[in-house]
mmCIF file of C-alpha atoms in Angstrom:
data_model
loop_
_atom_site.group_PDB
_atom_site.id
_atom_site.type_symbol
_atom_site.label_atom_id
_atom_site.label_comp_id
_atom_site.label_asym_id
_atom_site.label_seq_id
_atom_site.Cartn_x
_atom_site.Cartn_y
_atom_site.Cartn_z
ATOM 1 C CA UNK A 1 0.127 0.040 -0.009
ATOM 2 C CA UNK A 2 0.936 3.514 -1.119
ATOM 3 C CA UNK A 3 -0.032 6.951 -0.217
ATOM 4 C CA UNK A 4 0.478 9.662 -2.299
ATOM 5 C CA UNK A 5 3.158 12.334 -1.317
ATOM 6 C CA UNK A 6 3.262 15.306 -1.398
ATOM 7 C CA UNK A 7 2.160 16.889 -4.377
ATOM 8 C CA UNK A 8 5.600 18.702 -4.846
ATOM 9 C CA UNK A 9 6.434 15.388 -5.240
ATOM 10 C CA UNK A 10 7.563 13.555 -8.087
ATOM 11 C CA UNK A 11 5.426 11.225 -9.676
ATOM 12 C CA UNK A 12 7.523 8.844 -10.721
ATOM 13 C CA UNK A 13 8.569 5.910 -7.965
ATOM 14 C CA UNK A 14 5.206 4.456 -8.390
ATOM 15 C CA UNK A 15 6.080 0.485 -9.331
ATOM 16 C CA UNK A 16 3.322 -2.197 -10.116
ATOM 17 C CA UNK A 17 1.365 -4.504 -7.740
ATOM 18 C CA UNK A 18 0.451 -0.944 -5.195
ATOM 19 C CA UNK A 19 -2.642 -0.351 -3.824
ATOM 20 C CA UNK A 20 -2.445 3.682 -3.930
ATOM 21 C CA UNK A 21 -4.787 5.776 -1.077
ATOM 22 C CA UNK A 22 -5.218 9.553 -2.395
ATOM 23 C CA UNK A 23 -7.782 11.495 -1.152
ATOM 24 C CA UNK A 24 -7.765 14.422 -4.348
ATOM 25 C CA UNK A 25 -8.250 13.589 -8.326
ATOM 26 C CA UNK A 26 -5.611 15.823 -8.949
ATOM 27 C CA UNK A 27 -2.916 13.726 -6.568
ATOM 28 C CA UNK A 28 -3.537 10.503 -8.965
ATOM 29 C CA UNK A 29 -2.623 12.186 -12.799
ATOM 30 C CA UNK A 30 0.681 9.614 -11.897
ATOM 31 C CA UNK A 31 -2.168 7.205 -13.735
ATOM 32 C CA UNK A 32 -0.706 7.788 -16.527
ATOM 33 C CA UNK A 33 2.921 7.636 -17.182
ATOM 34 C CA UNK A 34 2.059 4.828 -14.861
ATOM 35 C CA UNK A 35 0.840 2.924 -17.854
ATOM 36 C CA UNK A 36 3.086 4.283 -19.639
ATOM 37 C CA UNK A 37 5.967 2.645 -18.700
ATOM 38 C CA UNK A 38 4.376 -0.651 -18.182
ATOM 39 C CA UNK A 39 3.216 -0.802 -14.609
ATOM 40 C CA UNK A 40 0.113 -2.992 -13.962
ATOM 41 C CA UNK A 41 -1.622 -4.356 -10.893
ATOM 42 C CA UNK A 42 -2.843 -1.883 -9.869
ATOM 43 C CA UNK A 43 -5.555 -0.229 -7.684
ATOM 44 C CA UNK A 44 -6.834 2.137 -5.870
ATOM 45 C CA UNK A 45 -8.413 3.508 -2.717
ATOM 46 C CA UNK A 46 -10.434 6.483 -3.293
ATOM 47 C CA UNK A 47 -11.484 8.081 -0.782
ATOM 48 C CA UNK A 48 -13.275 11.581 0.780
ATOM 49 C CA UNK A 49 -15.824 12.111 -2.384
ATOM 50 C CA UNK A 50 -18.606 12.733 -0.116
ATOM 51 C CA UNK A 51 -20.292 15.042 -2.396
ATOM 52 C CA UNK A 52 -20.035 12.565 -5.558
ATOM 53 C CA UNK A 53 -18.246 15.655 -7.167
ATOM 54 C CA UNK A 54 -15.260 13.892 -8.407
ATOM 55 C CA UNK A 55 -14.683 13.459 -11.992
ATOM 56 C CA UNK A 56 -14.534 8.802 -12.203
ATOM 57 C CA UNK A 57 -12.648 9.036 -16.544
ATOM 58 C CA UNK A 58 -9.665 8.583 -13.489
ATOM 59 C CA UNK A 59 -11.814 4.574 -12.705
ATOM 60 C CA UNK A 60 -11.489 2.586 -15.867
ATOM 61 C CA UNK A 61 -7.172 3.152 -15.457
ATOM 62 C CA UNK A 62 -7.000 0.883 -12.363
ATOM 63 C CA UNK A 63 -7.403 -2.213 -12.543
ATOM 64 C CA UNK A 64 -9.890 -2.379 -9.110
ATOM 65 C CA UNK A 65 -11.202 0.549 -7.920
ATOM 66 C CA UNK A 66 -12.118 0.628 -3.281
ATOM 67 C CA UNK A 67 -14.787 4.118 -2.648
ATOM 68 C CA UNK A 68 -16.125 4.517 -0.025
ATOM 69 C CA UNK A 69 -20.081 6.197 0.030
ATOM 70 C CA UNK A 70 -21.636 3.369 -1.622
ATOM 71 C CA UNK A 71 -22.999 4.563 -5.481
ATOM 72 C CA UNK A 72 -24.962 1.143 -6.983
ATOM 73 C CA UNK A 73 -24.887 3.396 -10.998
ATOM 74 C CA UNK A 74 -21.265 3.822 -10.162
ATOM 75 C CA UNK A 75 -20.722 0.346 -9.510
ATOM 76 C CA UNK A 76 -22.726 -0.413 -12.312
ATOM 77 C CA UNK A 77 -21.212 1.554 -15.074
ATOM 78 C CA UNK A 78 -17.099 0.654 -13.446
ATOM 79 C CA UNK A 79 -17.573 -2.838 -12.581
ATOM 80 C CA UNK A 80 -13.557 -2.657 -11.039
ATOM 81 C CA UNK A 81 -15.794 0.012 -8.681
ATOM 82 C CA UNK A 82 -16.318 -1.608 -5.399
ATOM 83 C CA UNK A 83 -18.024 0.115 -2.080
ATOM 84 C CA UNK A 84 -15.903 -0.276 1.326
ATOM 85 C CA UNK A 85 -17.410 1.768 4.790
ATOM 86 C CA UNK A 86 -15.823 5.097 5.585
ATOM 87 C CA UNK A 87 -14.858 4.319 8.372
ATOM 88 C CA UNK A 88 -13.402 5.814 11.457
ATOM 89 C CA UNK A 89 -12.082 9.296 12.018
ATOM 90 C CA UNK A 90 -9.308 9.180 12.685
ATOM 91 C CA UNK A 91 -8.808 5.868 14.356
ATOM 92 C CA UNK A 92 -10.350 5.825 18.389
ATOM 93 C CA UNK A 93 -6.795 6.488 20.563
ATOM 94 C CA UNK A 94 -5.670 3.297 21.652
ATOM 95 C CA UNK A 95 -8.726 1.429 20.753
ATOM 96 C CA UNK A 96 -6.745 -1.183 18.658
ATOM 97 C CA UNK A 97 -9.375 -3.597 18.277
ATOM 98 C CA UNK A 98 -12.809 -4.888 18.340
ATOM 99 C CA UNK A 99 -13.510 -7.026 21.565
ATOM 100 C CA UNK A 100 -17.338 -7.655 22.089
ATOM 101 C CA UNK A 101 -16.745 -9.621 25.554
ATOM 102 C CA UNK A 102 -15.049 -6.038 26.476
ATOM 103 C CA UNK A 103 -17.933 -3.724 25.388
ATOM 104 C CA UNK A 104 -20.471 -1.605 28.443
ATOM 105 C CA UNK A 105 -24.395 -3.217 28.187
ATOM 106 C CA UNK A 106 -26.997 -1.065 26.597
ATOM 107 C CA UNK A 107 -28.238 -1.315 29.841
ATOM 108 C CA UNK A 108 -25.582 -0.203 32.149
ATOM 109 C CA UNK A 109 -24.557 2.839 29.983
ATOM 110 C CA UNK A 110 -24.643 6.585 31.401
ATOM 111 C CA UNK A 111 -26.264 8.483 27.771
ATOM 112 C CA UNK A 112 -29.139 7.553 26.778
ATOM 113 C CA UNK A 113 -28.088 8.684 23.464
ATOM 114 C CA UNK A 114 -24.497 10.899 22.178
ATOM 115 C CA UNK A 115 -24.552 12.985 18.806
ATOM 116 C CA UNK A 116 -20.816 14.508 18.697
ATOM 117 C CA UNK A 117 -20.120 16.411 15.761
ATOM 118 C CA UNK A 118 -20.353 19.587 13.402
ATOM 119 C CA UNK A 119 -23.622 20.918 11.760
ATOM 120 C CA UNK A 120 -24.064 19.745 8.722
ATOM 121 C CA UNK A 121 -27.321 18.975 6.274
ATOM 122 C CA UNK A 122 -30.124 18.510 8.482
ATOM 123 C CA UNK A 123 -28.088 17.957 12.000
ATOM 124 C CA UNK A 124 -29.381 21.543 13.542
ATOM 125 C CA UNK A 125 -32.689 20.254 13.570
ATOM 126 C CA UNK A 126 -32.151 16.835 15.217
ATOM 127 C CA UNK A 127 -30.843 19.036 17.311
ATOM 128 C CA UNK A 128 -33.561 20.875 17.890
ATOM 129 C CA UNK A 129 -36.253 17.865 18.147
ATOM 130 C CA UNK A 130 -33.580 16.486 21.441
ATOM 131 C CA UNK A 131 -34.293 20.010 22.625
ATOM 132 C CA UNK A 132 -38.366 20.548 22.410
ATOM 133 C CA UNK A 133 -38.968 16.720 23.100
ATOM 134 C CA UNK A 134 -36.398 17.748 26.227
ATOM 135 C CA UNK A 135 -34.551 14.184 25.248
ATOM 136 C CA UNK A 136 -31.331 14.090 27.514
ATOM 137 C CA UNK A 137 -28.796 13.305 24.631
ATOM 138 C CA UNK A 138 -24.969 14.075 25.767
ATOM 139 C CA UNK A 139 -23.957 16.622 22.324
ATOM 140 C CA UNK A 140 -21.409 18.737 22.210
ATOM 141 C CA UNK A 141 -21.382 20.534 18.517
ATOM 142 C CA UNK A 142 -16.863 20.831 17.150
ATOM 143 C CA UNK A 143 -15.177 21.803 13.922
ATOM 144 C CA UNK A 144 -14.126 18.842 11.946
ATOM 145 C CA UNK A 145 -10.963 19.347 12.483
ATOM 146 C CA UNK A 146 -8.333 21.772 14.362
ATOM 147 C CA UNK A 147 -9.195 23.107 18.013
ATOM 148 C CA UNK A 148 -12.283 22.327 18.254
ATOM 149 C CA UNK A 149 -12.091 18.141 17.493
ATOM 150 C CA UNK A 150 -12.502 16.472 20.036
ATOM 151 C CA UNK A 151 -9.586 14.024 21.273
ATOM 152 C CA UNK A 152 -10.849 10.310 20.021
ATOM 153 C CA UNK A 153 -9.572 9.014 23.609
ATOM 154 C CA UNK A 154 -13.069 11.714 24.680
ATOM 155 C CA UNK A 155 -14.884 10.798 21.755
ATOM 156 C CA UNK A 156 -14.118 6.943 22.037
ATOM 157 C CA UNK A 157 -15.417 6.673 25.824
ATOM 158 C CA UNK A 158 -18.133 9.701 25.180
ATOM 159 C CA UNK A 159 -19.271 6.226 22.633
ATOM 160 C CA UNK A 160 -18.939 3.788 25.216
ATOM 161 C CA UNK A 161 -20.867 5.224 27.579
ATOM 162 C CA UNK A 162 -23.649 5.397 25.188
ATOM 163 C CA UNK A 163 -27.096 3.270 24.202
ATOM 164 C CA UNK A 164 -27.979 5.154 21.066
ATOM 165 C CA UNK A 165 -25.517 6.916 18.638
ATOM 166 C CA UNK A 166 -27.576 9.373 16.565
ATOM 167 C CA UNK A 167 -26.075 9.632 12.906
ATOM 168 C CA UNK A 168 -27.740 12.410 11.192
ATOM 169 C CA UNK A 169 -26.498 12.629 7.817
ATOM 170 C CA UNK A 170 -22.685 14.845 6.775
ATOM 171 C CA UNK A 171 -22.078 15.591 3.562
ATOM 172 C CA UNK A 172 -23.633 12.628 2.533
ATOM 173 C CA UNK A 173 -26.213 10.077 4.084
ATOM 174 C CA UNK A 174 -22.565 7.618 4.700
ATOM 175 C CA UNK A 175 -21.273 7.845 7.899
ATOM 176 C CA UNK A 176 -17.959 7.993 10.220
ATOM 177 C CA UNK A 177 -20.086 8.272 13.346
ATOM 178 C CA UNK A 178 -22.063 5.087 12.641
ATOM 179 C CA UNK A 179 -19.299 2.994 12.060
ATOM 180 C CA UNK A 180 -17.512 4.415 15.314
ATOM 181 C CA UNK A 181 -20.657 4.086 17.816
ATOM 182 C CA UNK A 182 -20.389 0.339 16.078
ATOM 183 C CA UNK A 183 -17.142 -0.018 17.072
ATOM 184 C CA UNK A 184 -17.632 1.149 20.645
ATOM 185 C CA UNK A 185 -21.156 -1.068 20.817
ATOM 186 C CA UNK A 186 -23.624 1.827 21.324
ATOM 187 C CA UNK A 187 -26.212 0.692 18.867
ATOM 188 C CA UNK A 188 -26.503 3.728 15.906
ATOM 189 C CA UNK A 189 -30.132 5.114 14.871
ATOM 190 C CA UNK A 190 -29.844 6.572 11.348
ATOM 191 C CA UNK A 191 -32.372 8.018 8.767
ATOM 192 C CA UNK A 192 -33.553 6.644 6.072
ATOM 193 C CA UNK A 193 -31.804 8.047 2.522
ATOM 194 C CA UNK A 194 -34.282 9.086 -0.219
ATOM 195 C CA UNK A 195 -32.452 7.311 -2.788
ATOM 196 C CA UNK A 196 -31.366 3.242 -2.060
ATOM 197 C CA UNK A 197 -28.891 4.238 -4.820
ATOM 198 C CA UNK A 198 -26.466 6.014 -2.218
ATOM 199 C CA UNK A 199 -28.238 4.812 0.799
ATOM 200 C CA UNK A 200 -25.424 2.831 2.782
ATOM 201 C CA UNK A 201 -27.720 0.994 4.855
ATOM 202 C CA UNK A 202 -28.620 -0.888 1.636
ATOM 203 C CA UNK A 203 -25.150 -1.448 0.517
ATOM 204 C CA UNK A 204 -25.053 -3.128 4.012
ATOM 205 C CA UNK A 205 -27.559 -6.079 3.509
ATOM 206 C CA UNK A 206 -31.207 -5.872 4.234
ATOM 207 C CA UNK A 207 -30.273 -7.798 7.174
ATOM 208 C CA UNK A 208 -29.045 -4.984 9.181
ATOM 209 C CA UNK A 209 -30.604 -4.635 12.909
ATOM 210 C CA UNK A 210 -29.911 -0.784 13.105
ATOM 211 C CA UNK A 211 -32.398 1.171 13.581
ATOM 212 C CA UNK A 212 -33.284 3.104 11.194
ATOM 213 C CA UNK A 213 -36.016 5.869 11.482
ATOM 214 C CA UNK A 214 -38.181 8.294 7.983
ATOM 215 C CA UNK A 215 -37.806 11.499 9.795
ATOM 216 C CA UNK A 216 -35.754 12.060 13.650
ATOM 217 C CA UNK A 217 -38.972 12.521 15.841
ATOM 218 C CA UNK A 218 -39.714 9.122 15.276
ATOM 219 C CA UNK A 219 -37.005 8.793 17.294
ATOM 220 C CA UNK A 220 -39.012 8.996 20.990
ATOM 221 C CA UNK A 221 -40.686 6.574 19.894
ATOM 222 C CA UNK A 222 -37.804 3.828 19.038
ATOM 223 C CA UNK A 223 -36.139 4.802 22.909
ATOM 224 C CA UNK A 224 -39.323 3.786 24.114
ATOM 225 C CA UNK A 225 -39.501 0.695 22.552
ATOM 226 C CA UNK A 226 -36.099 -0.183 23.898
ATOM 227 C CA UNK A 227 -36.873 1.084 27.952
ATOM 228 C CA UNK A 228 -37.240 -2.296 29.199
ATOM 229 C CA UNK A 229 -32.552 -3.047 29.978
ATOM 230 C CA UNK A 230 -33.074 -6.072 28.357
ATOM 231 C CA UNK A 231 -34.849 -5.533 25.703
ATOM 232 C CA UNK A 232 -32.809 -2.955 24.975
ATOM 233 C CA UNK A 233 -29.392 -4.916 26.056
ATOM 234 C CA UNK A 234 -30.475 -7.462 24.002
ATOM 235 C CA UNK A 235 -30.578 -5.401 20.445
ATOM 236 C CA UNK A 236 -27.201 -4.675 21.412
ATOM 237 C CA UNK A 237 -26.104 -8.107 21.217
ATOM 238 C CA UNK A 238 -27.898 -8.813 17.887
ATOM 239 C CA UNK A 239 -25.771 -5.645 16.716
ATOM 240 C CA UNK A 240 -22.643 -6.366 17.219
ATOM 241 C CA UNK A 241 -23.383 -10.436 16.030
ATOM 242 C CA UNK A 242 -24.081 -8.972 13.002
ATOM 243 C CA UNK A 243 -21.897 -6.276 12.557
ATOM 244 C CA UNK A 244 -18.934 -9.443 13.147
ATOM 245 C CA UNK A 245 -20.241 -11.065 10.420
ATOM 246 C CA UNK A 246 -20.218 -8.300 7.969
ATOM 247 C CA UNK A 247 -16.814 -6.250 9.505
ATOM 248 C CA UNK A 248 -15.225 -10.415 7.963
ATOM 249 C CA UNK A 249 -17.386 -9.814 4.873
ATOM 250 C CA UNK A 250 -16.286 -7.132 3.848
ATOM 251 C CA UNK A 251 -12.241 -7.509 4.354
ATOM 252 C CA UNK A 252 -13.125 -10.793 2.979
ATOM 253 C CA UNK A 253 -14.496 -8.646 -0.060
ATOM 254 C CA UNK A 254 -11.776 -6.825 -0.574
ATOM 255 C CA UNK A 255 -8.685 -8.896 0.135
ATOM 256 C CA UNK A 256 -10.354 -11.369 -2.841
ATOM 257 C CA UNK A 257 -10.640 -9.071 -4.857
ATOM 258 C CA UNK A 258 -6.885 -7.473 -4.627
ATOM 259 C CA UNK A 259 -5.803 -11.440 -4.932
ATOM 260 C CA UNK A 260 -7.985 -11.597 -8.355
ATOM 261 C CA UNK A 261 -5.598 -8.854 -9.935
ATOM 262 C CA UNK A 262 -3.388 -10.856 -8.472
ATOM 263 C CA UNK A 263 -4.070 -14.327 -9.996
ATOM 264 C CA UNK A 264 -4.923 -11.707 -13.745
ATOM 265 C CA UNK A 265 -1.126 -10.362 -13.457
ATOM 266 C CA UNK A 266 0.293 -13.079 -12.785
ATOM 267 C CA UNK A 267 -2.315 -16.278 -13.120
ATOM 268 C CA UNK A 268 -3.637 -18.880 -11.467
ATOM 269 C CA UNK A 269 -1.170 -20.062 -9.994
ATOM 270 C CA UNK A 270 -0.550 -17.385 -7.835
ATOM 271 C CA UNK A 271 -4.001 -17.795 -7.020
ATOM 272 C CA UNK A 272 -4.507 -18.136 -2.723
ATOM 273 C CA UNK A 273 -7.732 -20.018 -2.606
ATOM 274 C CA UNK A 274 -10.438 -17.345 -1.890
ATOM 275 C CA UNK A 275 -11.650 -16.293 1.446
ATOM 276 C CA UNK A 276 -14.445 -16.848 2.927
ATOM 277 C CA UNK A 277 -16.606 -14.689 5.297
ATOM 278 C CA UNK A 278 -16.699 -15.813 9.079
ATOM 279 C CA UNK A 279 -20.422 -18.005 9.929
ATOM 280 C CA UNK A 280 -21.949 -18.252 13.541
#
């Protein structure tokens, strides 16, 4: 895996058999030169296209493209595009591994819910609704980065002590908050996106147990439904168990995409047995 260097550096250091991670498409202009020099088996992890505004002419030039922000039309147009979740913003402090056995039970957590983040899309309306309905939710409005951003460890503690994590839309219906909640055993609550072709909850599969609202005005009803501690912990257990399987399936899919690219170049003799998602 190669992370792209600063723009002032030369673009001729790339070799074959690489996966490049990039946030800015202007930094992959080297692909033409790389192909001209005969480099092969090149993949890119395309991050940051929250508003679906990036051009797509670069996609056919790569053997495979991994990207955040689900787009069914894009995957239909380009079979070499594969969706992967956006994951966490910058990690969760020293939280190195998702360990279900160490996660606090939802019923034993201090906060009913939380929202920590910047104000985008309909997020202010969600906060207004919480205040109007008298819902006590741990909130902290801050900037995406810089002095106003929360320390990852403090942020993790807030999620670990919240029964539910509210995941209103940002620049895209897919937010990192969804996956951060899953990694800490907090139950993420989302609103159904208007277009299924771009809805990350559709990408996660029809069998997920995550609470999804038509409008945020339904939130009090959801909380009332899970007032019983046993019922709340049962939902949390379902979410955690599902996430273990789904995350493994995503990892397996990415691994197989890369393995298949190597096999196309070097032949089936170099192909490893495709991984299968864990069961149970």
